[in-house]
Amino acid sequence: MPAPKKPAAESSGTPARGSRSRIQQRNRQIILDAALEVFSTHGFRGATLDQIAAQAGLSKPNLLYYFDSKDAIHRDLLTQLLDTWLDPLRMLDPEGDPQAEIMAYMRRKLEMARDFPRESRLFANEILQGAPRIESFICNDLRHLVDEKAQLITEWTQAGRIAPVDPYHLIFSIWALTQHYADFAAQIRMIRGAQHDPLDGAEPFLAQLYTRLLSP
Amino acid sequence: MPAPKKPAAESSGTPARGSRSRIQQRNRQIILDAALEVFSTHGFRGATLDQIAAQAGLSKPNLLYYFDSKDAIHRDLLTQLLDTWLDPLRMLDPEGDPQAEIMAYMRRKLEMARDFPRESRLFANEILQGAPRIESFICNDLRHLVDEKAQLITEWTQAGRIAPVDPYHLIFSIWALTQHYADFAAQIRMIRGAQHDPLDGAEPFLAQLYTRLLSP
DNA sequence: ATGGATCTTGACTGGATGGTCAAACTTGAT
DNA sequence: ATCAAGTTTGACCATCCAGTCAAGATCCAT
């Protein structure tokens, strides 16, 4: 007897994109989008499959037809997120103008806070809990990239091309300042009033801040 | 028949401190401390009474002898937290030297991140979820205080005593930069290695940053 | 030492929630 | 049109978890 055809577990390896029907592609995406909404505001344990199903407009058993478990949905979201999380920092170009490069990095992160606030909150939730699911990513990929770029920044400071700053704290400051606008958007909205976009005025302020910090 | 004597609900009004026995004082504090540990890392829904009981070294029914419900413990923690959350900003002195006042505010917030990281994470969890339980606090107390201090900063900039900056974003930047060291401590530890204190070097960096930002 | 008040807990309940399953429905290749 | 494969769901189960309860242990004023 052939086991009931589940639409591919694919927990590892290549997605085998072509092997999925249009319906699968569409519904998996709908589910991931709904799950991102729910996980990012309620955290993993705070989210329920019923909430996600309601948000997706599907039945709960139907979610579990497309994903093996609640955990699998969450893992998929995190994997997808981490896949692009490093890109802005990776683009920091050793050949470019130091100050312009760092400003551009800050702007890319700020764009991510504006365009992907739910992803930022998903990440924040994960770190707040001690990063149990993404520890190896942070200790390996992220750490090595940060070490590499910190080295680059140190060279820039030693060459006198930017003011002497601690490169690690510089990077952390960019993370803190940009992600704050996504992670703490609720607070900012309540303080500035709902009519403002939380990010109004953020770019000029951060440009001013880093210009003054980095000018030799 | 007298109803079983629960140790005072006290959900509102004065604690009636003296009315509690030594055992009550002690155990309530043990429970709140354990709950802070658990809620701050797992969030409200992610925490279980069993975890809190284990952390406190008490039985679950015993927790519920001292507090009416899981929610009541959480509410107590938040209330206690909010009670002092505004103090550092409140201390911003209109009569003091503007730059020194803002630097001192940053340092007070950084001290709180160092001394009360669990409280910071409890707060962060709450905001990430949209701040449902503390909306009125943020919309009223916090908002009014921020408006007042933003006004003060504006006066300082108009008097040319500090560089012209957006006062709201200045305040948000202090929150972001200082709380980041508590909320994202797990990430910082993984990147810098466990031997470093996450806050090593933070104070000089932030001093440098705000000195350069604010100097007229 | 004694007794009533305070504290503690094992055993339990009811509801929520992740996950299963078999039957029903839809799709599209022939 | 037909049917096998793919998709959907109502009903169900097992476990987890907040909260209850009544009986037992401890404390402390007298």
Coordinates of C-alpha atoms (C1' of nucleotides) in Angstrom, one line a residue:
Chain A
M1 CA 0.0 0.0 0.0
P2 CA 1.5 3.4 -0.9
A3 CA 1.6 5.7 2.0
P4 CA -0.6 8.8 1.5
K5 CA 1.3 11.2 -0.6
K6 CA 2.3 14.1 1.5
P7 CA 3.6 17.0 -0.5
A8 CA 7.3 16.4 0.3
A9 CA 8.9 17.0 3.7
E10 CA 12.0 18.6 2.3
S11 CA 13.3 19.5 5.6
S12 CA 16.8 19.6 4.1
G13 CA 18.3 19.9 0.7
T14 CA 17.0 21.6 -2.4
P15 CA 13.4 22.5 -2.4
A16 CA 12.8 20.6 -5.7
R17 CA 10.7 23.6 -6.7
G18 CA 9.4 22.2 -10.0
S19 CA 8.0 19.2 -8.2
R20 CA 5.3 21.2 -6.5
S21 CA 2.0 22.0 -8.1
R22 CA 0.7 25.5 -8.5
I23 CA -1.7 24.9 -5.6
Q24 CA 1.1 23.7 -3.4
Q25 CA 3.2 26.7 -4.2
R26 CA 0.3 29.1 -3.5
N27 CA -0.9 27.5 -0.3
R28 CA 2.5 27.0 1.2
Q29 CA 3.1 30.7 0.6
I30 CA -0.2 31.7 2.1
I31 CA 0.5 29.6 5.2
L32 CA 4.0 30.9 5.6
D33 CA 2.7 34.5 5.3
A34 CA -0.1 33.9 7.8
A35 CA 2.4 32.1 10.2
L36 CA 4.8 35.0 9.9
E37 CA 2.1 37.4 11.0
V38 CA 1.1 35.2 14.0
F39 CA 4.5 34.0 15.1
S40 CA 6.0 37.5 14.9
T41 CA 3.5 39.0 17.2
H42 CA 2.8 36.1 19.6
G43 CA 6.1 34.2 19.6
F44 CA 6.3 30.5 18.9
R45 CA 4.4 29.2 21.9
G46 CA 2.0 32.1 21.9
A47 CA 0.9 31.3 18.4
T48 CA -1.7 28.5 17.8
L49 CA -2.3 26.5 14.6
D50 CA -6.0 27.7 14.8
Q51 CA -4.8 31.3 14.7
I52 CA -2.6 30.6 11.7
A53 CA -5.3 28.6 10.0
A54 CA -7.8 31.4 10.5
Q55 CA -5.3 34.0 9.2
A56 CA -4.5 31.9 6.2
G57 CA -8.2 31.1 5.5
L58 CA -7.5 27.4 5.6
S59 CA -8.6 24.6 7.9
K60 CA -6.1 23.4 10.6
P61 CA -5.8 19.9 9.1
N62 CA -5.0 21.5 5.8
L63 CA -2.1 23.4 7.3
L64 CA -0.7 20.0 8.4
Y65 CA -1.2 18.6 4.9
Y66 CA 1.4 21.2 3.7
F67 CA 3.7 21.2 6.8
D68 CA 4.6 18.3 9.1
S69 CA 4.1 20.3 12.2
K70 CA 3.8 23.7 13.8
D71 CA 7.6 23.5 14.4
A72 CA 8.2 22.8 10.7
I73 CA 6.4 26.0 9.7
H74 CA 8.4 28.0 12.2
R75 CA 11.6 26.4 11.0
D76 CA 10.8 27.2 7.4
L77 CA 10.2 30.8 8.3
L78 CA 13.4 31.2 10.2
T79 CA 15.4 29.4 7.5
Q80 CA 14.0 31.7 4.9
L81 CA 14.7 34.8 7.1
L82 CA 18.3 33.8 7.9
D83 CA 18.9 33.2 4.3
T84 CA 18.8 37.0 3.6
W85 CA 19.5 38.4 7.0
L86 CA 23.2 38.7 6.4
D87 CA 23.0 40.3 2.9
P88 CA 23.1 44.0 4.0
L89 CA 26.2 43.4 6.0
R90 CA 27.8 41.2 3.4
M91 CA 27.5 44.1 0.9
L92 CA 29.8 46.3 3.0
D93 CA 32.4 46.9 0.3
P94 CA 36.1 47.0 1.3
E95 CA 36.7 49.0 -1.9
G96 CA 34.1 51.6 -1.3
D97 CA 34.4 54.9 0.6
P98 CA 34.3 53.9 4.3
Q99 CA 31.8 56.5 5.5
A100 CA 29.5 56.1 2.5
E101 CA 29.7 52.3 2.9
I102 CA 28.6 52.4 6.6
M103 CA 25.9 54.9 5.9
A104 CA 24.7 52.7 3.0
Y105 CA 24.6 49.7 5.4
M106 CA 22.6 51.6 7.9
R107 CA 20.1 52.6 5.1
R108 CA 19.8 49.0 4.0
K109 CA 19.0 47.9 7.5
L110 CA 16.5 50.7 7.9
E111 CA 14.8 49.6 4.6
M112 CA 14.5 46.1 6.0
A113 CA 12.9 47.4 9.2
R114 CA 10.4 49.3 7.0
D115 CA 9.8 46.6 4.4
F116 CA 10.0 43.5 6.7
P117 CA 9.0 44.4 10.2
R118 CA 7.4 41.1 10.8
E119 CA 10.7 39.3 10.0
S120 CA 12.5 41.6 12.3
R121 CA 10.1 40.8 15.1
L122 CA 10.3 37.1 14.5
F123 CA 14.1 37.4 14.8
A124 CA 13.8 39.5 17.9
N125 CA 11.5 37.0 19.5
E126 CA 14.0 34.3 18.9
I127 CA 16.9 36.2 20.4
L128 CA 14.9 37.3 23.4
Q129 CA 14.3 33.6 24.2
G130 CA 18.1 33.0 24.1
A131 CA 18.2 32.1 20.4
P132 CA 17.9 28.3 21.0
R133 CA 16.8 27.5 17.4
I134 CA 19.4 29.7 15.6
E135 CA 22.4 29.4 17.9
S136 CA 24.5 27.7 15.3
F137 CA 23.7 30.3 12.7
I138 CA 24.7 33.1 15.0
C139 CA 27.8 31.4 16.4
N140 CA 29.0 30.5 12.9
D141 CA 27.7 32.4 9.9
L142 CA 26.8 35.6 11.7
R143 CA 29.8 35.6 13.9
H144 CA 32.3 35.1 11.2
L145 CA 30.8 37.7 9.0
V146 CA 30.8 40.2 11.8
D147 CA 34.4 39.4 12.7
E148 CA 35.4 39.9 9.1
K149 CA 33.6 43.3 8.8
A150 CA 34.8 44.4 12.1
Q151 CA 38.4 43.8 10.9
L152 CA 37.6 45.9 7.8
I153 CA 36.3 48.7 9.9
T154 CA 39.3 48.6 12.1
E155 CA 41.5 49.0 9.0
W156 CA 39.5 52.0 8.0
T157 CA 39.9 53.6 11.4
Q158 CA 43.7 52.8 11.4
A159 CA 44.0 54.4 8.0
G160 CA 42.3 57.5 9.4
R161 CA 39.5 57.3 6.9
I162 CA 36.9 57.3 9.7
A163 CA 37.0 58.4 13.3
P164 CA 38.3 55.7 15.6
V165 CA 35.4 53.7 16.9
D166 CA 34.9 50.2 18.4
P167 CA 33.8 48.3 15.3
Y168 CA 31.7 45.7 17.2
H169 CA 29.7 48.4 19.0
L170 CA 29.4 50.3 15.8
I171 CA 27.7 47.3 14.1
F172 CA 25.6 46.6 17.2
S173 CA 24.5 50.2 17.2
I174 CA 23.3 50.0 13.6
W175 CA 21.3 46.8 14.5
A176 CA 19.8 48.4 17.6
L177 CA 18.8 51.7 16.0
T178 CA 17.3 50.2 12.8
Q179 CA 15.6 47.2 14.2
H180 CA 14.1 49.3 17.0
Y181 CA 11.8 50.9 14.5
A182 CA 10.4 47.5 13.6
D183 CA 10.5 45.7 16.9
F184 CA 9.2 48.6 19.0
A185 CA 6.9 50.1 16.4
A186 CA 3.9 49.6 18.7
Q187 CA 5.5 51.8 21.3
I188 CA 6.6 54.4 18.8
R189 CA 3.1 54.6 17.3
M190 CA 1.5 55.0 20.7
I191 CA 3.9 57.9 21.6
R192 CA 3.9 59.8 18.3
G193 CA 0.2 59.1 17.5
A194 CA -1.1 56.6 15.0
Q195 CA -1.1 59.1 12.1
H196 CA 2.7 59.2 12.0
D197 CA 4.6 56.4 10.3
P198 CA 7.0 55.2 13.0
L199 CA 9.9 55.6 10.5
D200 CA 9.1 59.3 9.7
G201 CA 12.3 61.2 10.2
A202 CA 14.4 58.2 11.1
E203 CA 16.6 58.3 8.1
P204 CA 17.7 61.9 8.4
F205 CA 18.3 61.4 12.1
L206 CA 20.4 58.3 11.7
A207 CA 22.3 60.0 8.8
Q208 CA 23.1 62.9 11.0
L209 CA 24.1 60.6 13.9
Y210 CA 26.5 58.5 11.8
T211 CA 27.9 61.4 9.9
R212 CA 28.9 63.0 13.1
L213 CA 30.2 59.8 14.7
L214 CA 32.3 58.7 11.7
S215 CA 33.8 62.0 10.4
P216 CA 37.5 61.7 11.2
Chain B
M1 CA -18.4 29.5 57.7
P2 CA -15.4 31.8 57.0
A3 CA -14.1 31.5 53.5
P4 CA -10.5 30.1 53.3
K5 CA -8.2 33.0 54.1
K6 CA -6.3 33.8 50.9
P7 CA -3.5 36.2 51.6
A8 CA -5.2 39.2 50.2
A9 CA -5.9 39.8 46.5
E10 CA -4.9 43.4 46.6
S11 CA -5.2 43.7 42.8
S12 CA -5.7 47.5 43.4
G13 CA -5.2 50.0 46.1
T14 CA -2.5 50.0 48.8
P15 CA -0.5 46.8 49.4
A16 CA -1.3 46.8 53.1
R17 CA 2.3 45.9 53.5
G18 CA 2.2 45.3 57.3
S19 CA -0.7 42.9 57.0
R20 CA 1.5 40.2 55.4
S21 CA 3.5 37.8 57.5
R22 CA 7.2 37.3 57.0
I23 CA 6.5 34.0 55.1
Q24 CA 4.2 35.9 52.8
Q25 CA 6.6 38.6 52.1
R26 CA 9.4 36.2 51.5
N27 CA 7.4 33.7 49.3
R28 CA 5.7 36.4 47.2
Q29 CA 9.2 37.8 46.5
I30 CA 10.6 34.4 45.6
I31 CA 7.7 33.8 43.2
L32 CA 8.0 37.2 41.5
D33 CA 11.7 36.6 41.1
A34 CA 11.2 33.2 39.6
A35 CA 8.3 34.5 37.4
L36 CA 10.5 37.3 36.1
E37 CA 13.1 34.9 35.1
V38 CA 10.7 32.7 33.2
F39 CA 8.4 35.3 31.7
S40 CA 11.3 37.4 30.5
T41 CA 12.8 34.6 28.5
H42 CA 9.7 32.7 27.4
G43 CA 7.0 35.4 27.2
F44 CA 3.6 35.2 28.9
R45 CA 2.2 32.4 26.9
G46 CA 5.5 30.6 26.6
A47 CA 5.9 30.4 30.4
T48 CA 4.1 27.7 32.5
L49 CA 3.2 27.7 36.1
D50 CA 5.1 24.5 36.5
Q51 CA 8.3 26.2 35.2
I52 CA 7.8 29.1 37.6
A53 CA 7.1 26.8 40.5
A54 CA 10.2 24.8 39.8
Q55 CA 12.3 27.9 39.5
A56 CA 10.9 29.1 42.8
G57 CA 11.2 25.8 44.5
L58 CA 7.5 25.7 45.4
S59 CA 4.6 23.6 44.3
K60 CA 2.2 24.9 41.7
P61 CA -0.8 25.0 44.0
N62 CA 1.4 27.0 46.4
L63 CA 2.0 29.7 43.8
L64 CA -1.8 30.0 43.5
Y65 CA -2.1 30.3 47.2
Y66 CA -0.1 33.6 46.9
F67 CA -1.4 34.8 43.6
D68 CA -4.8 34.5 42.2
S69 CA -3.7 33.4 38.7
K70 CA -0.8 33.3 36.3
D71 CA -2.1 36.6 34.9
A72 CA -1.9 38.2 38.4
I73 CA 1.7 37.3 38.8
H74 CA 2.5 38.8 35.4
R75 CA 0.4 41.9 36.1
D76 CA 2.3 42.4 39.4
L77 CA 5.6 42.2 37.6
L78 CA 4.6 44.7 35.0
T79 CA 3.2 47.1 37.5
Q80 CA 6.4 46.9 39.6
L81 CA 8.4 47.4 36.5
L82 CA 6.5 50.3 35.1
D83 CA 6.6 52.0 38.5
T84 CA 10.3 52.7 38.0
W85 CA 10.6 52.5 34.2
L86 CA 10.1 56.3 33.8
D87 CA 12.5 57.4 36.5
P88 CA 15.6 57.8 34.4
L89 CA 13.8 60.0 31.9
R90 CA 12.0 61.9 34.6
M91 CA 15.4 62.9 36.1
L92 CA 16.3 64.8 32.9
D93 CA 16.8 68.2 34.5
P94 CA 15.8 71.4 32.7
E95 CA 18.2 73.3 34.9
G96 CA 21.3 71.1 34.2
D97 CA 23.8 71.4 31.4
P98 CA 22.0 70.0 28.3
Q99 CA 24.7 67.7 27.0
A100 CA 25.6 66.5 30.4
E101 CA 22.0 65.8 31.2
I102 CA 21.4 63.7 28.0
M103 CA 24.7 61.8 28.6
A104 CA 23.6 61.1 32.2
Y105 CA 20.2 59.9 30.9
M106 CA 22.0 57.5 28.6
R107 CA 24.2 56.2 31.4
R108 CA 21.2 55.6 33.7
K109 CA 19.5 53.6 31.0
L110 CA 22.7 51.7 30.4
E111 CA 22.9 50.9 34.1
M112 CA 19.4 49.6 34.0
A113 CA 20.2 47.3 31.0
R114 CA 23.2 46.0 33.1
D115 CA 21.4 45.7 36.4
F116 CA 17.9 44.7 35.3
P117 CA 18.2 42.8 32.0
R118 CA 15.3 40.6 32.8
E119 CA 13.0 43.5 33.4
S120 CA 14.1 45.0 30.0
R121 CA 13.3 41.7 28.3
L122 CA 9.9 41.5 30.0
F123 CA 9.2 44.9 28.7
A124 CA 10.5 44.1 25.2
N125 CA 8.3 41.0 25.1
E126 CA 5.3 43.1 25.9
I127 CA 6.0 45.7 23.2
L128 CA 6.7 43.0 20.6
Q129 CA 3.2 41.6 21.2
G130 CA 1.7 45.0 20.5
A131 CA 1.8 46.2 24.2
P132 CA -1.8 45.0 24.9
R133 CA -1.4 45.0 28.7
I134 CA 0.4 48.3 29.0
E135 CA -1.2 50.3 26.3
S136 CA -2.7 52.8 28.6
F137 CA 0.6 53.3 30.4
I138 CA 2.4 54.0 27.2
C139 CA -0.4 56.2 25.7
N140 CA -0.7 58.2 28.9
D141 CA 2.2 58.3 31.4
L142 CA 5.0 57.5 29.0
R143 CA 3.7 59.6 26.1
H144 CA 3.2 62.7 28.3
L145 CA 6.6 62.4 29.8
V146 CA 8.3 62.0 26.4
D147 CA 6.3 64.9 25.0
E148 CA 7.5 67.0 27.9
K149 CA 11.1 66.1 27.6
A150 CA 11.1 66.4 23.8
Q151 CA 9.9 69.9 24.4
L152 CA 12.7 70.5 26.7
I153 CA 15.3 69.2 24.2
T154 CA 13.8 71.4 21.5
E155 CA 14.3 74.4 23.7
W156 CA 17.9 73.3 24.2
T157 CA 18.5 73.0 20.5
Q158 CA 16.8 76.3 19.8
A159 CA 19.0 78.0 22.4
G160 CA 22.0 76.5 20.5
R161 CA 23.1 74.7 23.5
I162 CA 23.2 71.3 21.7
A163 CA 23.2 70.5 18.0
P164 CA 19.8 70.6 16.3
V165 CA 18.4 67.1 16.5
D166 CA 14.9 65.5 16.3
P167 CA 14.1 65.2 20.1
Y168 CA 11.9 62.1 19.6
H169 CA 14.4 60.2 17.6
L170 CA 17.1 61.2 20.1
I171 CA 15.1 59.7 22.9
F172 CA 14.2 56.6 20.8
S173 CA 17.9 56.2 20.0
I174 CA 18.8 56.1 23.7
W175 CA 16.2 53.4 24.3
A176 CA 17.3 51.4 21.3
L177 CA 21.0 51.5 22.0
T178 CA 20.8 50.8 25.7
Q179 CA 18.0 48.2 25.8
H180 CA 19.7 46.4 23.0
Y181 CA 22.5 45.3 25.4
A182 CA 19.9 43.6 27.6
D183 CA 17.3 42.4 25.0
F184 CA 19.8 41.0 22.5
A185 CA 22.5 40.0 25.1
A186 CA 22.2 36.4 23.9
Q187 CA 23.3 37.4 20.4
I188 CA 26.0 39.7 21.5
R189 CA 27.4 36.9 23.8
M190 CA 27.5 34.5 20.9
I191 CA 29.3 36.9 18.6
R192 CA 31.8 38.3 21.1
G193 CA 32.3 35.0 22.9
A194 CA 31.0 34.1 26.3
Q195 CA 34.0 35.4 28.2
H196 CA 33.1 39.0 27.4
D197 CA 30.5 40.8 29.3
P198 CA 28.1 42.0 26.6
L199 CA 28.3 45.5 28.0
D200 CA 32.1 45.7 27.9
G201 CA 33.0 48.9 26.0
A202 CA 29.4 50.0 25.6
E203 CA 29.7 53.0 27.8
P204 CA 32.7 54.6 26.1
F205 CA 31.2 53.9 22.7
L206 CA 27.9 55.5 23.5
A207 CA 29.6 58.4 25.2
Q208 CA 31.6 59.0 22.1
L209 CA 28.5 58.7 19.9
Y210 CA 26.4 61.2 21.9
T211 CA 29.2 63.6 22.4
R212 CA 29.7 63.9 18.7
L213 CA 26.0 64.0 17.9
L214 CA 25.2 66.7 20.4
S215 CA 28.1 69.1 20.3
P216 CA 26.8 72.3 18.7
Chain C
dA1 C1' 1.9 22.2 75.3
dT2 C1' -2.3 23.5 72.8
dG3 C1' -5.4 25.1 69.2
dG4 C1' -6.7 28.0 65.7
dA5 C1' -4.7 30.3 61.8
dT6 C1' -1.6 29.9 58.2
dC7 C1' 0.8 27.3 54.8
dT8 C1' 1.6 23.2 51.7
dT9 C1' 0.5 19.7 48.5
dG10 C1' -1.2 15.2 45.9
dA11 C1' -4.8 14.3 43.2
dC12 C1' -8.0 16.0 40.3
dT13 C1' -10.9 18.8 36.5
dG14 C1' -12.0 21.2 32.3
dG15 C1' -10.6 23.5 28.4
dA16 C1' -7.1 24.4 25.0
dT17 C1' -4.1 22.8 21.5
dG18 C1' -1.0 20.0 18.4
dG19 C1' -1.7 16.4 15.6
dT20 C1' -4.4 12.1 13.2
dC21 C1' -7.5 9.9 10.1
dA22 C1' -10.7 8.3 6.9
dA23 C1' -14.0 9.9 4.1
dA24 C1' -15.3 13.4 0.7
dC25 C1' -14.3 16.6 -2.8
dT26 C1' -11.5 18.6 -6.8
dT27 C1' -8.3 18.6 -10.5
dG28 C1' -6.4 17.4 -14.8
dA29 C1' -4.3 14.0 -17.9
dT30 C1' -6.1 10.6 -20.9
Chain D
dA1 C1' -16.4 11.3 -19.4
dT2 C1' -13.3 8.8 -16.3
dC3 C1' -10.3 7.9 -12.8
dA4 C1' -6.2 8.2 -10.2
dA5 C1' -3.7 11.6 -7.8
dG6 C1' -3.9 15.5 -5.2
dT7 C1' -6.6 18.4 -1.8
dT8 C1' -9.8 19.4 2.0
dT9 C1' -12.2 18.7 6.2
dG10 C1' -15.3 17.1 10.3
dA11 C1' -14.6 14.4 14.0
dC12 C1' -11.6 12.7 16.9
dC13 C1' -7.5 11.7 20.3
dA14 C1' -3.6 12.6 23.6
dT15 C1' -1.3 15.8 26.0
dC16 C1' -0.5 19.9 28.3
dC17 C1' -1.7 23.3 31.4
dA18 C1' -4.2 26.8 34.5
dG19 C1' -6.7 26.4 38.2
dT20 C1' -9.5 23.7 42.4
dC21 C1' -10.0 21.2 46.5
dA22 C1' -9.7 18.9 50.7
dA23 C1' -6.7 17.0 53.7
dG24 C1' -2.4 17.3 56.0
dA25 C1' 1.7 19.9 57.9
dT26 C1' 3.5 23.9 60.2
dC27 C1' 3.6 28.1 62.8
dC28 C1' 2.9 31.0 66.7
dA29 C1' 0.2 33.5 70.3
dT30 C1' -1.3 32.1 74.5

